[in-house]
Amino acid sequence: MMTEPLISARNIKKYFDVKGGKLKAVDGISFDIFPRETFGLVGESGCGKSTAGRTIVRLYDPTEGELIFNGQNIYKLSRKDMQEIRRDFQMIFQDPYASLNPRMTVEDIVAEPLDIHQTYKNRAERTERVIELLRLVGLNDEHAMRFPHEFSGGQRQRIGIARALTLNPKFIVCDEPISALDVSIQAQVVNLLKELQDGLGLTYMFIAHDLSMVRYISDRVAVMYLGHMMELAESDELYSNPVHPYTKALLSAIPIPNPEIQRNKKRIMLEGDVPSPINPREGCRFVDRCQYAIGRCREETPVFEEKAANHFAACHVV
Amino acid sequence: MENVLEVKNLKISFQTFFGEVEAVRGITFSVGKKETLAIVGESGCGKSVTANGIMQLLPKPPAFFKGGEILFNGEDLLKKTEKQMQAIRGNKISMVFQDPMTSLNPTMKIGYQIVEGLVKHNKMSREEAKKKSIEMLELVAVPQPEKRINQYPHEFSGGMRQRVMIALAMVCNPQLLIADEPTTALDVTVQAQILELMKKLQDQMGMSIILITHDLGIVADMSDRVVVMYAGQILEVGLTDEIFAAPKHPYTRKLLASVPRLDMSREEPLYSIDGTPPDLYVPPKGCSFYDRCSEAMKICKNNMPEFDEHSATHQSRCWLNHPMAQKTNSTDGREV
Amino acid sequence: MITEFEYSPELFELASKEDRNAEKIRRPSIKYWPDVWRRLKLNKLAMVGLSLIVFFGIMAFVGTQINGYTYFEQNYSLINVHPDSVHWFGTDELGRDLFTRTWFGVRYSLFIGVAAAFIDFSIGVLYGGIAGITTRRIDAVMMRIAEVIYSIPYLLVVILISVVFSAAGQGSSMFVLILALSLTSWVPMAILVRGQVLQLKESEYSLASESLGADKKWILRKHIIPNTLGPILVNITLSIPRAIFAEATLGFIGLGLQAPKSSLGTLANSGLAGLPVGNSYQLFIPAIFISLIMFAFNVLGDGLRDALDPRLRK
C-alpha cells in the first residue's frame, strides 16, 4: 500500500498501577491504519485490545508511545487542540445497555456532540441533523423522543453509531460493538457499518473477540496476546496461512457451523487459561502454552517483524 | 431409544405489571438416552425459561405454568412437590449455568459445595464424599485437586470455575445435564477445552445433554439433534446434519446465513434479518416470524402453521410447506 | 399436512413490506418520574406516610387558626386543663391552649426539618460532587475533613453555638438551631453523592461523552447528577425526620426554641413536668406527634427507595 497511513501508532504502552504491581495492559504495539480500511484487532480477554482502542483515541493517556494523525502526535496536543481532533476520532462502545444515558432522550443523546462543540445555529437545525442521522442508521423520526430502555440491543447500538457519526468523523474505533447482540442482529449492525463506510468514506478499527466476524469485516487483522501484538496480516492471508502458534490455536478453536467439517477438524488444544498481565516476565508472553517453545522464547521477547510480504509476526520459531 | 425427557405442549407465562407475557407458547420435544439436543435461539426466544422450567427453578409468581407436561422417565415433573424436585435436582437432572462467577457461592470452599451434594443425595459419609469430590475434580482436569478443594471460587479463573460447575453437576451421575450457554462467558480457547470435556464426560457417563446456545458453531460441534426456537415456539426440529444441510424454515435459513463462517469466502454477503423479535406481551396471532420474514405470505399474518414432516426426524412449521405456496409463488421465494 | 379446509390462493401471495412492521415499538413510552410515582402509589404504607405529611403540612397552618386561641395567650384560670370540648388538647401550666401550641410546634418542627435538610442537600451535593469528580488526592483530603467534622458530636456544637449566639440561657433562636443541626449533618449526603459520582463516572455513557469531547463539568452536569437524583431524593426524605428528631431532642433537654414559641421538643420538655402529677397528656400528645411525623417521613423515604430501585420493577 503506497498511500499515506491515516494514523500511525508507534510503540504504544499503557500500564496501570494495581495492587500487586504493574498491569501491563498494552506493552508496545506499533501499526498503521490506512484511509478507508477496516483494521481488525482480535484477542481473548486480558489481551489488551480494548485498552488499546481507548488509548488510541486518547480516552486513556498512554504510558509511552506516539499516535501520529495529520502529521501530529495527538498525545502531545493541548486540551483545546485535542477537542478539535476529537471530532475526527470517534468511538462505538460494546454495551448498548450502558453506553446510552438512560435519562436522556434519543434526540439528546445523538445531538450531544453538537451540544458539546456548539455547532448548530438553532434547534431546528439540530433536530434536522438528528433525524438525518437516525434515518441513516435505519431508525425513524418517531424514535427521537423515546428513551433508551424502550429499544432493543440492536437498535440501541444503532443509536450509538448515529451519535458517533454526528460530527462527520474520519476514524471510528469500534470496541466490541456486536458482542452483546444476538446473532441475527450482529449481521444487521455489521452490514450497517459496512454501508456507512462505503457511503461516508470512514476508516474503522474493529476490536472484537469473534474471529469469524472480524475476518468478514476487516481488510487487515492483528492478533494480540497479553499486551503484545503477535501477528498482523491481510484478512484472507491470516486466516488461511497463520504463522504464529497462538493464532493457529485460536483459529482451530473456533467452532464452524458445519457439522461435517467440525467433526473432522484437527484441533490444537491449548492447556490452561490465559495468564495474568500483571508483572509479566521477559520473553515471549505465549511461552507457557506454546507447543513449539524453545529456550530462547523464555529469555528474549521476540521482535514483531515482517515474515512474509505484508505479514508480520513476533515469534522466534517461525 | 426410550426418551429420558419428553416435553409436551409446554406453556409458561409471566404475570407482570403490563399483563401476561407468554414466554413459552406450547413447545414439544424429547431427549433420548445419551443424546445431545441443542436448543438454538436468540435472546427472548424462551430457551432459558424452558431450561429453568424443566428444573422448576422459576420463581412461582411471577412465572406460572399455563399448560403441558414435562415427563422425566415417564413421571410428570409439573406434578412434583418442591421436596421431590429437590431430590431430583443435582442428582438426576443437573444444570450448568452461563456465568460461573455468580453460580458458585463465593463464601464456600469449592470442596464443601461438592461434598454437600453427595452427602445430601447419596447419603455418603463426609470421608467418602471428600474422596469422590477429588475424583470429580480430577475428571474435569482441575490440576492439584487435593489442594484446590480447600480454595474459594475467586481463586479460580473463569475456565476453571466452569469446570468446577461441571464437576458439581456431574458428581451424582445425573441422567440429564442441562447446559445453559455454558461457554458464552469464556474465551474461545477455553471454550474449546470445556466442550471437549463435556463430550468426554458424556461418553464416559452416558448422560443426555440439553445444550442451550445461540452459537451455531457449538451446535454443529456438539449436538445430535437441534430444536430452533423463536418467540416462545419451536419453528424447526431435526438432526443436526439435516438442519445445517437443508434448513427448511426461513428463520433457520436466515440465521445460518447471518453467521460469518471461516470456511466461506469473504465476498459472500452476510444476510441480516430486519427488525427485532416480537414483544411477547402481545403475542402475534399468526406466525411469530411474520414481521421479519422476507418470504411471508398473506396467510402467515393471522394463521399459525402446523408442523410438516420433511423426514422421520425433520419437521418445520411454515406455510411455505403448504402445497398451495409452491403453486402461487413462481420464484419459489428461496433466494437464501 | 393441513387438509381441514381450502385456503384461497390469494392468501399465499407474498405479503407487502409495509404490512410487516419490523421496527415498531408497541408499548407506550414510560417516562422516569411518572413511573416512579406509579410504583410508589402501589406501596400502601408509603401512601399513608405521604398523606400524613400532607395532612400535617396543611394543619400546621390551618390548625393554629381553628379554635381561636393563640399559642401565647396565658389564662391562669385554666391551667392544666385536661383535653375537653373547648381545649381539644387541654392546656399547659400557664393556661395556654395546647391544640394551637401543638400545631404551632408542628409548623416549627417541619420548617426546621426541611430547612436543615435543604442545607444538607446544598452543601452535601456540592461537596460530594466535587470530591467525586476530582483527583483521588484532593478527594482523599476532602473526605478526611468531612469525616473529622462528622465525628464531632452535634450536641457539643449546638451548645457551643448557643453559648456564642444566644442571649443568656433561655434557649436558642431558630437560626441557631438550624445552623447547629446542619453544621455536621451534611456529611452523610456528601458521602452518598460522592459514592454515586465515583460510580457513575465510570459508567459507559460518561466515557462515551468524554470520547465526544466533553469536559468533566459537562459530564457531571448532564450525565451524573441527573442519575443521582433518585438516591438524593431518598436521602433528603430520610434526613428530614433526623433533623426533626434532633431538634426535638434539643428541645427536650432545654436547648430548643425560646418560649413562648414552641416546638414539639420543647412541648415535650414542659410536658414532662406534667407526668408525675397526672397531666400525662401534656407529654404524650407532643410525643405522639413527633412519632407520627418521623414515621410518615421514614415510610415515605423507604417507599421512595423501593420505587427507585430498578431491580424491584414489577
XYZ file of C-alpha atoms in Angstrom, chain A residues 43-46 152-155 158 181-191 194 209-219 235-236 239 246 249-263 267 269-274 289, chain B residues 41-44 47 157-160 163 184 186-193 195-196 199 214-218 220-223 240-241 244-245 251 255-256 258-277 292:
118
model
C -7.609 -11.439 21.067
C -9.011 -13.082 24.127
C -9.814 -11.493 27.459
C -6.901 -9.709 29.042
C -33.739 -3.453 21.740
C -29.995 -4.033 21.935
C -29.528 -3.780 18.190
C -31.466 -0.553 17.980
C -27.543 1.881 16.079
C -26.045 -8.589 20.452
C -27.929 -11.554 19.119
C -26.544 -13.353 16.115
C -29.003 -12.065 13.516
C -28.723 -8.566 14.881
C -24.950 -8.710 14.690
C -25.234 -9.143 10.972
C -27.544 -6.118 10.824
C -25.098 -3.886 12.619
C -22.088 -5.134 10.702
C -23.832 -4.612 7.380
C -20.023 -1.541 6.027
C -13.099 -11.477 20.057
C -15.365 -13.108 17.476
C -12.790 -14.083 14.913
C -15.219 -15.087 12.214
C -16.887 -11.697 12.287
C -13.587 -9.857 12.337
C -12.386 -11.764 9.306
C -15.549 -10.863 7.466
C -15.438 -7.153 8.015
C -11.711 -6.407 8.163
C -9.144 -5.802 5.472
C -7.526 -10.906 6.406
C -7.532 -13.781 3.963
C -6.898 -16.990 8.257
C -1.156 -18.662 19.112
C -4.514 -22.413 18.161
C -7.040 -19.592 18.204
C -8.302 -20.370 14.741
C -8.562 -24.063 15.392
C -10.641 -23.440 18.487
C -13.439 -21.660 16.649
C -16.356 -23.991 16.065
C -17.576 -23.809 12.478
C -21.305 -24.055 11.763
C -20.875 -27.105 9.587
C -21.189 -30.474 11.276
C -19.084 -32.406 8.798
C -16.168 -30.031 8.822
C -16.371 -29.665 12.560
C -16.355 -33.404 13.182
C -7.793 -29.366 16.810
C -5.765 -27.699 22.214
C -4.218 -25.144 24.492
C -3.666 -26.095 28.089
C -4.717 -23.909 30.930
C -6.050 -20.396 30.989
C -4.735 -17.048 29.868
C 1.159 -22.565 26.476
C -32.464 -19.303 19.509
C -31.776 -15.690 20.173
C -32.401 -13.818 23.365
C -36.007 -13.708 24.367
C -34.887 -21.233 25.736
C -10.136 -18.492 36.712
C -13.277 -18.430 34.592
C -12.484 -21.635 32.773
C -11.578 -23.422 35.983
C -15.022 -26.965 35.222
C -20.701 -17.925 26.341
C -15.481 -17.869 28.205
C -12.667 -17.180 25.793
C -12.692 -19.211 22.640
C -9.665 -21.339 23.523
C -11.118 -22.111 26.925
C -14.471 -22.802 25.329
C -12.905 -25.459 23.144
C -11.495 -27.137 26.243
C -16.703 -28.534 25.082
C -14.170 -31.336 24.735
C -18.104 -34.638 25.231
C -27.070 -19.186 20.270
C -23.738 -20.198 18.751
C -24.315 -22.282 15.656
C -20.717 -23.443 15.649
C -21.147 -25.093 19.028
C -22.528 -28.174 14.821
C -19.767 -29.396 17.099
C -21.697 -30.921 19.936
C -25.255 -31.820 19.105
C -28.016 -31.647 13.189
C -26.894 -32.754 9.768
C -27.406 -27.499 8.543
C -27.548 -29.140 5.149
C -35.758 -18.221 10.101
C -29.943 -17.494 10.893
C -27.431 -19.749 9.187
C -26.239 -14.375 9.060
C -23.285 -16.081 10.671
C -19.893 -15.363 9.139
C -18.037 -18.580 8.558
C -14.371 -19.312 8.361
C -14.979 -21.832 5.648
C -16.715 -19.378 3.343
C -15.271 -16.673 1.181
C -15.277 -13.123 2.497
C -17.020 -11.939 -0.625
C -20.258 -13.689 0.253
C -22.617 -11.205 1.868
C -23.927 -11.638 5.368
C -27.663 -11.816 5.406
C -29.259 -9.942 8.220
C -32.791 -10.235 9.424
C -34.581 -6.890 9.614
C -36.098 -5.750 12.850
C -36.295 -7.497 16.198
C -38.194 -10.396 17.743
C -39.327 -10.135 9.679
